[in-house]
Short mmCIF file of N, CA and C in Angstrom, two decimals:
data_model
loop_
_atom_site.label_atom_id
_atom_site.label_comp_id
_atom_site.label_asym_id
_atom_site.label_seq_id
_atom_site.Cartn_x
_atom_site.Cartn_y
_atom_site.Cartn_z
N UNK A 1 15.93 -33.44 -51.31
CA UNK A 1 15.69 -32.06 -51.82
C UNK A 1 17.29 -31.46 -50.67
N UNK A 2 17.12 -29.85 -51.63
CA UNK A 2 17.93 -29.02 -52.35
C UNK A 2 17.84 -28.47 -50.76
N UNK A 3 19.02 -28.05 -50.17
CA UNK A 3 19.20 -27.34 -49.26
C UNK A 3 19.86 -25.49 -48.69
N UNK A 4 20.28 -25.02 -50.32
CA UNK A 4 20.59 -23.93 -51.07
C UNK A 4 18.99 -23.10 -51.23
N UNK A 5 18.63 -22.20 -50.09
CA UNK A 5 17.25 -21.45 -50.90
C UNK A 5 17.70 -20.51 -52.08
N UNK A 6 17.10 -21.45 -53.46
CA UNK A 6 17.36 -20.24 -54.68
C UNK A 6 16.13 -19.27 -55.41
N UNK A 7 16.74 -18.57 -55.45
CA UNK A 7 16.52 -17.49 -56.01
C UNK A 7 15.41 -16.84 -57.26
N UNK A 8 15.99 -18.16 -58.55
CA UNK A 8 15.69 -18.16 -59.44
C UNK A 8 16.57 -17.42 -60.71
N UNK A 9 16.16 -17.75 -61.23
CA UNK A 9 17.80 -16.96 -62.65
C UNK A 9 17.32 -16.08 -63.14
N UNK A 10 16.07 -15.28 -62.92
CA UNK A 10 15.65 -13.70 -63.22
C UNK A 10 15.04 -12.47 -62.23
N UNK A 11 15.54 -13.61 -61.09
CA UNK A 11 15.12 -12.76 -59.16
C UNK A 11 16.66 -12.48 -59.01
N UNK A 12 16.70 -11.52 -58.09
CA UNK A 12 17.51 -11.51 -56.88
C UNK A 12 17.66 -10.64 -56.01
N UNK A 13 18.61 -11.35 -54.51
CA UNK A 13 18.39 -10.71 -53.41
C UNK A 13 19.52 -9.57 -53.73
N UNK A 14 19.77 -9.01 -52.26
CA UNK A 14 19.92 -7.66 -52.51
C UNK A 14 21.45 -7.84 -51.19
N UNK A 15 22.15 -6.68 -51.82
CA UNK A 15 22.65 -6.59 -50.32
C UNK A 15 23.91 -6.23 -50.32
N UNK A 16 24.33 -5.46 -49.10
CA UNK A 16 26.55 -4.90 -49.86
C UNK A 16 27.47 -5.84 -50.08
N UNK A 17 27.79 -5.64 -50.47
CA UNK A 17 28.71 -6.17 -51.01
C UNK A 17 29.69 -6.65 -49.26
N UNK A 18 30.03 -6.26 -48.66
CA UNK A 18 31.07 -6.60 -47.66
C UNK A 18 30.48 -7.59 -46.50
N UNK A 19 29.04 -7.91 -46.48
CA UNK A 19 28.16 -8.81 -46.49
C UNK A 19 27.76 -10.32 -47.25
N UNK A 20 28.43 -10.19 -48.16
CA UNK A 20 27.93 -11.19 -49.89
C UNK A 20 29.31 -11.16 -49.34
N UNK A 21 29.76 -10.85 -49.09
CA UNK A 21 31.79 -11.46 -49.48
C UNK A 21 32.17 -12.47 -48.06
N UNK A 22 31.58 -10.89 -46.71
CA UNK A 22 31.71 -11.98 -45.74
C UNK A 22 30.64 -13.81 -45.49
N UNK A 23 29.99 -13.64 -46.09
CA UNK A 23 28.82 -15.19 -46.49
C UNK A 23 29.29 -15.82 -47.55
N UNK A 24 29.96 -15.32 -48.15
CA UNK A 24 30.23 -16.55 -49.08
C UNK A 24 30.98 -17.53 -48.49
N UNK A 25 31.51 -18.42 -48.15
CA UNK A 25 32.10 -19.06 -47.43
C UNK A 25 30.83 -19.87 -47.25
N UNK A 26 30.31 -19.52 -46.53
CA UNK A 26 28.95 -20.03 -46.40
C UNK A 26 27.61 -20.42 -47.26
N UNK A 27 27.58 -19.69 -48.25
CA UNK A 27 27.02 -20.09 -49.44
C UNK A 27 27.70 -21.11 -50.24
N UNK A 28 28.98 -21.02 -50.45
CA UNK A 28 29.94 -22.01 -51.35
C UNK A 28 30.14 -23.91 -50.69
N UNK A 29 30.41 -22.94 -49.53
CA UNK A 29 30.05 -23.87 -48.33
C UNK A 29 28.61 -25.01 -48.60
N UNK A 30 27.04 -23.91 -48.57
CA UNK A 30 25.89 -25.45 -48.59
C UNK A 30 25.64 -25.72 -50.27
N UNK A 31 26.25 -24.29 -51.28
CA UNK A 31 26.04 -25.11 -52.27
C UNK A 31 27.07 -26.52 -52.99
N UNK A 32 28.26 -26.18 -52.86
CA UNK A 32 29.52 -27.55 -53.36
C UNK A 32 28.53 -29.23 -51.88
N UNK A 33 27.12 -28.86 -50.78
CA UNK A 33 27.36 -30.22 -49.89
C UNK A 33 25.40 -30.13 -50.66
N UNK A 34 25.02 -29.11 -51.66
CA UNK A 34 23.87 -29.45 -52.23
C UNK A 34 23.40 -30.54 -53.24
N UNK A 35 22.61 -32.32 -53.29
CA UNK A 35 22.77 -33.08 -53.77
C UNK A 35 22.24 -31.92 -55.45
N UNK A 36 21.98 -29.94 -55.88
CA UNK A 36 21.89 -30.43 -57.22
C UNK A 36 22.87 -29.32 -57.92
N UNK A 37 23.21 -29.40 -59.31
CA UNK A 37 24.14 -28.72 -59.80
C UNK A 37 23.57 -26.24 -59.45
N UNK A 38 24.59 -26.76 -58.81
CA UNK A 38 24.00 -24.89 -59.01
C UNK A 38 24.47 -23.91 -59.70
N UNK A 39 23.94 -22.32 -59.95
CA UNK A 39 24.21 -21.17 -60.53
C UNK A 39 24.14 -20.33 -59.83
N UNK A 40 25.16 -19.32 -59.27
CA UNK A 40 24.73 -18.78 -58.74
C UNK A 40 25.96 -16.91 -59.49
N UNK A 41 25.35 -16.00 -59.27
CA UNK A 41 25.60 -15.01 -60.00
C UNK A 41 25.97 -13.54 -59.02
N UNK A 42 26.94 -13.18 -58.67
CA UNK A 42 27.21 -11.82 -58.13
C UNK A 42 27.22 -10.65 -58.49
N UNK A 43 25.95 -9.26 -59.16
CA UNK A 43 26.43 -8.83 -59.95
C UNK A 43 26.61 -7.64 -58.82
N UNK A 44 27.70 -6.47 -59.90
CA UNK A 44 27.50 -5.26 -58.50
C UNK A 44 26.52 -4.64 -59.07
N UNK A 45 27.18 -3.21 -59.23
CA UNK A 45 26.90 -2.08 -59.16
C UNK A 45 26.30 -1.65 -60.89
N UNK A 46 27.98 -1.94 -61.61
CA UNK A 46 28.18 -1.54 -62.70
C UNK A 46 27.37 -2.27 -63.47
N UNK A 47 27.30 -3.63 -63.65
CA UNK A 47 27.91 -4.98 -63.60
C UNK A 47 28.14 -5.39 -64.09
N UNK A 48 29.98 -5.08 -63.19
CA UNK A 48 30.53 -6.74 -63.64
C UNK A 48 30.16 -7.23 -62.51
N UNK A 49 30.74 -8.50 -62.31
CA UNK A 49 30.59 -9.77 -61.61
C UNK A 49 31.50 -10.73 -61.38
N UNK A 50 30.77 -11.40 -60.39
CA UNK A 50 31.94 -12.69 -60.22
C UNK A 50 31.03 -14.11 -60.13
N UNK A 51 30.30 -15.29 -60.99
CA UNK A 51 30.00 -16.17 -60.74
C UNK A 51 30.56 -17.27 -60.10
N UNK A 52 29.88 -18.63 -59.69
CA UNK A 52 29.67 -19.95 -59.28
C UNK A 52 29.01 -20.73 -59.43
N UNK A 53 29.39 -21.96 -59.63
CA UNK A 53 29.19 -23.38 -60.91
C UNK A 53 29.40 -24.00 -60.10
N UNK A 54 28.67 -24.93 -59.03
CA UNK A 54 28.81 -26.03 -58.61
C UNK A 54 28.35 -27.15 -58.58
N UNK A 55 29.06 -28.30 -58.66
CA UNK A 55 28.18 -29.55 -59.76
C UNK A 55 28.93 -30.33 -58.18
N UNK A 56 26.84 -30.98 -58.41
CA UNK A 56 26.66 -32.37 -56.95
C UNK A 56 28.36 -33.10 -56.48
N UNK A 57 29.56 -33.08 -57.77
CA UNK A 57 29.97 -34.81 -57.04
C UNK A 57 31.70 -33.21 -56.70
N UNK A 58 31.03 -31.45 -56.34
CA UNK A 58 32.15 -31.90 -55.72
C UNK A 58 32.95 -30.60 -57.03
N UNK A 59 32.70 -30.55 -58.12
CA UNK A 59 33.47 -29.31 -58.67
C UNK A 59 32.86 -28.49 -58.15
N UNK A 60 33.49 -27.00 -57.89
CA UNK A 60 33.05 -25.75 -57.91
C UNK A 60 34.19 -24.49 -58.19
N UNK A 61 34.01 -23.78 -59.56
CA UNK A 61 34.04 -22.87 -60.50
C UNK A 61 34.31 -22.34 -60.24
N UNK A 62 34.94 -20.85 -59.72
CA UNK A 62 34.60 -19.35 -59.37
C UNK A 62 34.73 -18.31 -60.51
N UNK A 63 34.98 -17.68 -61.04
CA UNK A 63 34.33 -16.67 -62.71
C UNK A 63 34.85 -15.38 -61.45
N UNK A 64 35.88 -14.66 -62.46
CA UNK A 64 35.38 -13.19 -62.75
C UNK A 64 35.22 -12.66 -63.83
N UNK A 65 34.17 -11.74 -64.21
CA UNK A 65 34.41 -11.33 -65.57
C UNK A 65 35.43 -10.58 -66.10
N UNK A 66 35.59 -11.19 -67.54
CA UNK A 66 36.69 -10.46 -68.62
C UNK A 66 36.62 -9.50 -69.10
N UNK A 67 37.47 -9.48 -69.60
CA UNK A 67 37.90 -8.20 -71.09
C UNK A 67 36.93 -9.25 -72.55
N UNK A 68 37.15 -10.38 -72.71
CA UNK A 68 36.63 -11.51 -73.15
C UNK A 68 35.37 -11.53 -73.43
N UNK A 69 34.73 -11.17 -72.25
CA UNK A 69 33.68 -11.46 -71.97
C UNK A 69 32.33 -10.13 -72.43
N UNK A 70 33.34 -8.93 -72.06
CA UNK A 70 32.06 -8.00 -72.00
C UNK A 70 31.60 -6.82 -72.73
N UNK A 71 31.93 -7.35 -74.17
CA UNK A 71 31.96 -7.51 -75.42
C UNK A 71 32.88 -5.73 -75.23
N UNK A 72 31.77 -4.29 -75.62
CA UNK A 72 32.78 -3.70 -75.98
C UNK A 72 32.73 -2.47 -74.41
N UNK A 73 32.83 -2.41 -73.75
CA UNK A 73 33.40 -1.82 -72.93
C UNK A 73 34.92 -2.90 -72.03
N UNK A 74 34.94 -2.36 -71.27
CA UNK A 74 36.47 -2.97 -70.77
C UNK A 74 36.02 -2.67 -68.62
N UNK A 75 36.37 -4.19 -68.35
CA UNK A 75 35.99 -4.65 -67.57
C UNK A 75 37.19 -3.59 -66.92
N UNK A 76 38.62 -4.80 -66.78
CA UNK A 76 39.70 -4.94 -66.43
C UNK A 76 40.73 -4.21 -67.33
N UNK A 77 41.67 -3.37 -65.89
CA UNK A 77 42.86 -3.25 -66.88
C UNK A 77 44.13 -4.01 -66.48
N UNK A 78 45.34 -3.80 -67.44
CA UNK A 78 46.42 -4.79 -67.45
C UNK A 78 46.78 -5.11 -66.30
N UNK A 79 47.11 -4.46 -65.48
CA UNK A 79 47.13 -4.45 -63.68
C UNK A 79 46.19 -5.64 -63.17
N UNK A 80 44.52 -5.13 -63.51
CA UNK A 80 43.97 -5.94 -62.70
C UNK A 80 44.05 -7.36 -63.28
N UNK A 81 44.59 -7.27 -64.37
CA UNK A 81 45.04 -9.21 -65.42
C UNK A 81 45.86 -9.91 -65.60
N UNK A 82 47.03 -9.04 -64.70
CA UNK A 82 47.97 -9.51 -64.61
C UNK A 82 48.15 -9.81 -63.00
N UNK A 83 47.05 -9.08 -62.24
CA UNK A 83 47.11 -9.55 -60.63
C UNK A 83 46.00 -10.51 -60.80
N UNK A 84 45.74 -11.30 -61.50
CA UNK A 84 44.54 -12.59 -61.70
C UNK A 84 45.21 -13.08 -61.99
N UNK A 85 46.40 -13.60 -63.12
CA UNK A 85 46.80 -14.44 -62.98
C UNK A 85 48.32 -14.85 -62.38
N UNK A 86 49.23 -14.15 -62.26
CA UNK A 86 50.06 -13.25 -61.05
C UNK A 86 49.77 -14.75 -59.22
N UNK A 87 48.32 -14.65 -59.10
CA UNK A 87 46.35 -14.41 -58.27
C UNK A 87 45.95 -16.13 -59.03
N UNK A 88 46.89 -17.08 -59.49
CA UNK A 88 46.43 -18.15 -59.62
C UNK A 88 45.19 -18.21 -60.41
N UNK A 89 44.84 -17.77 -61.86
CA UNK A 89 42.85 -17.16 -61.74
C UNK A 89 43.38 -18.22 -62.90
N UNK A 90 42.65 -19.05 -63.87
CA UNK A 90 43.23 -19.41 -64.79
C UNK A 90 42.78 -17.80 -66.37
N UNK A 91 43.22 -18.18 -67.23
CA UNK A 91 42.32 -16.62 -68.43
C UNK A 91 41.85 -16.81 -68.87
N UNK A 92 40.79 -16.23 -69.61
CA UNK A 92 39.90 -16.36 -70.12
C UNK A 92 39.98 -16.97 -71.63
N UNK A 93 38.86 -17.88 -72.05
CA UNK A 93 39.52 -18.44 -73.27
C UNK A 93 38.06 -18.20 -74.85
N UNK A 94 38.56 -17.67 -75.67
CA UNK A 94 37.03 -18.52 -76.75
C UNK A 94 36.00 -19.74 -75.83
N UNK A 95 35.19 -20.26 -76.02
CA UNK A 95 34.20 -20.82 -76.30
C UNK A 95 33.79 -20.83 -75.08
N UNK A 96 33.61 -22.18 -74.47
CA UNK A 96 33.18 -22.22 -72.85
C UNK A 96 33.31 -21.26 -70.68
N UNK A 97 34.71 -20.65 -71.80
CA UNK A 97 35.56 -20.37 -70.23
C UNK A 97 36.06 -18.83 -70.48
N UNK A 98 34.95 -17.99 -71.27
CA UNK A 98 34.87 -16.73 -71.47
C UNK A 98 35.56 -15.71 -70.13
N UNK A 99 35.69 -16.10 -68.93
CA UNK A 99 35.99 -15.53 -67.98
C UNK A 99 37.19 -16.10 -66.62
N UNK A 100 37.78 -15.09 -65.97
CA UNK A 100 38.75 -15.51 -65.85
C UNK A 100 38.34 -17.10 -64.30
N UNK A 101 39.08 -18.66 -64.55
CA UNK A 101 38.51 -18.84 -63.42
C UNK A 101 39.09 -19.07 -63.17
N UNK A 102 39.37 -20.55 -61.71
CA UNK A 102 39.86 -20.73 -60.46
C UNK A 102 38.32 -22.75 -60.49
N UNK A 103 38.84 -23.15 -60.45
CA UNK A 103 38.51 -24.51 -60.43
C UNK A 103 39.10 -25.14 -59.15
N UNK A 104 38.35 -25.43 -58.05
CA UNK A 104 37.24 -26.65 -56.93
C UNK A 104 37.35 -28.11 -57.06
N UNK A 105 37.87 -28.91 -56.15
CA UNK A 105 37.21 -30.37 -56.49
C UNK A 105 37.43 -30.59 -54.72
N UNK A 106 37.77 -30.02 -53.77
CA UNK A 106 38.48 -30.39 -52.91
C UNK A 106 38.03 -29.42 -51.37
N UNK A 107 37.77 -30.00 -50.32
CA UNK A 107 37.52 -27.93 -49.27
C UNK A 107 38.21 -27.32 -49.05
N UNK A 108 39.87 -27.84 -49.51
CA UNK A 108 40.67 -26.48 -49.00
C UNK A 108 40.87 -26.06 -50.25
N UNK A 109 40.56 -26.57 -51.49
CA UNK A 109 40.53 -25.35 -53.64
C UNK A 109 38.87 -24.73 -52.03
N UNK A 110 38.11 -25.14 -52.33
CA UNK A 110 36.99 -24.19 -51.83
C UNK A 110 37.32 -23.71 -51.03
N UNK A 111 38.63 -23.63 -50.29
CA UNK A 111 38.42 -22.12 -48.59
C UNK A 111 39.86 -21.29 -50.12
N UNK A 112 40.82 -22.07 -50.94
CA UNK A 112 41.14 -21.05 -52.08
C UNK A 112 39.90 -19.65 -52.63
N UNK A 113 39.35 -20.81 -53.40
CA UNK A 113 38.56 -20.05 -53.85
C UNK A 113 37.73 -18.90 -53.10
N UNK A 114 37.17 -19.28 -52.40
CA UNK A 114 36.47 -18.60 -51.10
C UNK A 114 37.72 -16.57 -50.96
N UNK A 115 38.64 -17.64 -50.62
CA UNK A 115 39.58 -16.18 -50.41
C UNK A 115 40.05 -15.28 -51.92
N UNK A 116 39.82 -15.61 -52.43
CA UNK A 116 40.50 -15.35 -54.26
C UNK A 116 39.34 -14.47 -54.89
N UNK A 117 38.20 -15.04 -54.06
CA UNK A 117 36.74 -13.83 -54.84
C UNK A 117 36.79 -13.35 -53.94
N UNK A 118 36.84 -12.87 -52.65
CA UNK A 118 37.32 -12.21 -51.41
C UNK A 118 38.21 -11.00 -52.17
N UNK A 119 39.17 -11.32 -52.28
CA UNK A 119 40.23 -10.42 -53.49
C UNK A 119 39.86 -9.62 -54.50
N UNK A 120 39.51 -10.60 -55.12
CA UNK A 120 38.78 -10.21 -56.68
C UNK A 120 37.32 -8.46 -56.56
N UNK A 121 37.29 -9.37 -55.67
CA UNK A 121 35.50 -8.45 -55.55
C UNK A 121 36.27 -7.08 -55.27
N UNK A 122 37.41 -6.97 -53.70
CA UNK A 122 37.61 -5.89 -53.57
C UNK A 122 39.15 -4.72 -54.42
N UNK A 123 40.65 -6.18 -55.20
CA UNK A 123 41.07 -5.51 -55.67
C UNK A 123 41.08 -5.41 -56.51
N UNK A 124 40.10 -5.94 -56.95
CA UNK A 124 40.27 -6.20 -58.89
C UNK A 124 38.82 -5.36 -59.30
N UNK A 125 37.43 -5.55 -59.10
CA UNK A 125 37.11 -4.98 -59.61
C UNK A 125 36.78 -3.47 -58.65
N UNK A 126 37.22 -3.78 -57.84
CA UNK A 126 37.11 -1.98 -56.46
C UNK A 126 36.23 -1.38 -55.70
N UNK A 127 35.42 -2.77 -55.08
CA UNK A 127 33.89 -2.99 -54.97
C UNK A 127 34.40 -2.19 -53.59
N UNK A 128 33.99 -1.46 -53.11
CA UNK A 128 33.84 -1.30 -51.80
C UNK A 128 32.62 -2.00 -50.55
N UNK A 129 33.18 -2.04 -49.71
CA UNK A 129 31.95 -3.18 -48.65
C UNK A 129 30.66 -2.45 -48.60
N UNK A 130 30.12 -1.19 -48.65
CA UNK A 130 28.69 -0.33 -47.85
C UNK A 130 28.80 -0.41 -49.53
N UNK A 131 29.13 -1.42 -51.47
CA UNK A 131 28.52 -0.73 -52.17
C UNK A 131 27.16 -2.07 -51.92
N UNK A 132 27.00 -2.05 -52.95
CA UNK A 132 24.95 -3.10 -53.01
C UNK A 132 25.36 -3.78 -54.48
N UNK A 133 25.31 -5.64 -54.50
CA UNK A 133 25.58 -6.23 -55.27
C UNK A 133 23.76 -6.69 -54.97
N UNK A 134 23.86 -7.30 -56.22
CA UNK A 134 22.15 -8.52 -56.47
C UNK A 134 22.73 -9.85 -56.59
N UNK A 135 22.20 -11.05 -56.01
CA UNK A 135 22.70 -12.12 -55.82
C UNK A 135 21.24 -13.06 -56.35
N UNK A 136 22.02 -13.99 -57.85
CA UNK A 136 20.77 -14.77 -58.42
C UNK A 136 21.40 -15.68 -57.30
N UNK A 137 20.91 -17.48 -57.44
CA UNK A 137 21.05 -18.04 -58.23
C UNK A 137 20.23 -19.45 -57.88
N UNK A 138 20.10 -20.39 -58.82
CA UNK A 138 18.88 -21.44 -59.58
C UNK A 138 19.71 -23.06 -60.07
N UNK A 139 18.99 -23.59 -59.86
CA UNK A 139 19.35 -25.42 -60.08
C UNK A 139 19.57 -24.85 -61.92
N UNK A 140 20.85 -26.23 -62.37
CA UNK A 140 20.85 -25.92 -63.21
C UNK A 140 19.67 -27.53 -63.73
N UNK A 141 18.87 -28.04 -63.81
CA UNK A 141 19.04 -29.94 -64.70
C UNK A 141 20.03 -29.94 -65.62
N UNK A 142 19.88 -30.92 -65.20
CA UNK A 142 21.67 -31.26 -66.82
C UNK A 142 21.83 -33.11 -66.22
N UNK A 143 21.76 -34.23 -67.37
CA UNK A 143 22.31 -35.31 -67.84
C UNK A 143 23.62 -35.74 -67.30
N UNK A 144 24.12 -36.42 -66.57
CA UNK A 144 25.43 -36.37 -65.85
C UNK A 144 25.98 -36.51 -66.88
N UNK A 145 26.43 -37.39 -67.90
CA UNK A 145 26.29 -37.16 -69.46
C UNK A 145 26.76 -36.62 -70.29
N UNK A 146 26.08 -35.44 -69.62
CA UNK A 146 26.55 -33.57 -71.07
C UNK A 146 28.24 -32.88 -69.21
N UNK A 147 28.58 -32.92 -71.09
CA UNK A 147 29.71 -32.61 -70.81
C UNK A 147 29.32 -30.94 -69.61
N UNK A 148 30.19 -30.59 -69.04
CA UNK A 148 30.60 -29.44 -67.71
C UNK A 148 29.97 -28.14 -68.94
N UNK A 149 31.05 -28.35 -69.67
CA UNK A 149 31.78 -26.78 -70.35
C UNK A 149 30.33 -26.22 -71.83
N UNK A 150 29.92 -27.75 -71.72
CA UNK A 150 28.47 -26.73 -72.46
C UNK A 150 27.14 -26.71 -71.46
N UNK A 151 27.44 -27.09 -70.59
CA UNK A 151 25.76 -26.90 -69.91
C UNK A 151 26.31 -24.98 -68.79
N UNK A 152 27.50 -25.30 -68.84
CA UNK A 152 27.89 -24.00 -68.36
C UNK A 152 27.82 -22.91 -69.98
N UNK A 153 28.03 -23.14 -71.06
CA UNK A 153 27.42 -21.95 -71.21
C UNK A 153 26.74 -21.69 -71.84
N UNK A 154 25.40 -22.71 -71.43
CA UNK A 154 23.69 -22.58 -71.58
C UNK A 154 23.76 -21.11 -69.74
N UNK A 155 24.86 -21.62 -69.36
CA UNK A 155 23.68 -21.13 -67.91
C UNK A 155 24.65 -19.22 -67.54
N UNK A 156 26.17 -19.29 -68.82
CA UNK A 156 26.31 -18.39 -68.76
C UNK A 156 26.12 -17.06 -68.75
N UNK A 157 26.52 -16.42 -68.46
CA UNK A 157 25.52 -14.75 -68.01
C UNK A 157 26.95 -14.10 -68.97
N UNK A 158 26.07 -13.23 -70.18
CA UNK A 158 27.20 -12.67 -70.53
C UNK A 158 26.99 -11.23 -70.77
N UNK A 159 27.42 -9.83 -71.05
CA UNK A 159 27.58 -9.16 -70.31
C UNK A 159 27.12 -8.11 -70.68
N UNK A 160 25.90 -7.70 -71.41
CA UNK A 160 24.75 -6.91 -71.95
C UNK A 160 24.33 -5.54 -71.90
N UNK A 161 23.29 -6.40 -71.14
CA UNK A 161 23.26 -4.87 -70.04
C UNK A 161 22.56 -5.63 -67.90
N UNK A 162 23.17 -5.27 -67.40
CA UNK A 162 22.43 -5.66 -65.64
C UNK A 162 21.86 -6.32 -65.78
N UNK A 163 21.69 -6.74 -65.41
CA UNK A 163 20.01 -7.31 -64.12
C UNK A 163 19.00 -5.72 -63.93
N UNK A 164 19.86 -5.48 -62.91
CA UNK A 164 18.49 -4.21 -62.75
C UNK A 164 17.80 -3.77 -64.25
N UNK A 165 19.10 -2.70 -65.30
CA UNK A 165 18.73 -2.57 -66.20
C UNK A 165 17.64 -3.77 -66.75
N UNK A 166 17.28 -4.81 -67.08
CA UNK A 166 16.53 -5.63 -67.89
C UNK A 166 15.87 -6.00 -67.30
N UNK A 167 15.72 -5.25 -65.69
CA UNK A 167 14.07 -5.94 -64.54
C UNK A 167 13.42 -4.55 -64.98
N UNK A 168 14.21 -3.17 -65.14
CA UNK A 168 13.29 -2.70 -65.21
C UNK A 168 12.33 -2.22 -66.51
N UNK A 169 13.20 -2.89 -67.54
CA UNK A 169 12.57 -2.98 -69.18
C UNK A 169 11.23 -4.01 -69.01
N UNK A 170 11.87 -4.98 -68.79
CA UNK A 170 10.60 -6.37 -68.67
C UNK A 170 9.24 -5.50 -67.35
N UNK A 171 9.87 -4.66 -66.06
CA UNK A 171 9.23 -3.63 -65.49
C UNK A 171 8.12 -2.97 -66.23
N UNK A 172 8.35 -2.07 -66.98
CA UNK A 172 7.84 -0.98 -67.93
C UNK A 172 6.82 -1.29 -68.36
#
C-alpha cells in the first residue's frame, strides 16, 4: 500500500504557490519512500509547470517546462535558460528529456532538488507566493525492466492547453 494520497492524472488539487513550495520537501520525501512509481505535476495559472518523476528505487527527477516542449508559445527567456543552466539543471533535448531536469538518487540530492525547484518556480517562472497552482499526482504501472525514459515519455505533460482548459472542455 502506498503512502502518498493521489489525485489521479485527470484530477487536481488547488493550492497557493507559496504553500506548494513550502510543502515540497514533505511531498517529495513522501514520494521517495512510497513503493510505487509516482508522477506529480504542478501547473500554474499560465499553463507552465514543474513536474516530478519518483521511482521506488530512489530516483527522483524534477523538471521545469522548456521552450522545446511548449509548442508555439515561449515559456522561458534566454536569461531564464541561462539561470537554469548556471544552477545545474540539465538542458532539454528531443526525446525522453524535453524539459530542464535535475536528477537525484540520495537524500542530499533530494534536498537540492527541492531547493532548486522552489527557486525555479519563483525566479524563472516568476510565480508569486499568493498565486494559484493545480497539483496532480498519480502512480505509473511499470515493469522494473522498462527503461525509465520510455516510461516517463508516456506520463510526460506536453503543453497544449492548461489542465483547467481541458477540464472546462470536458465539463461543458
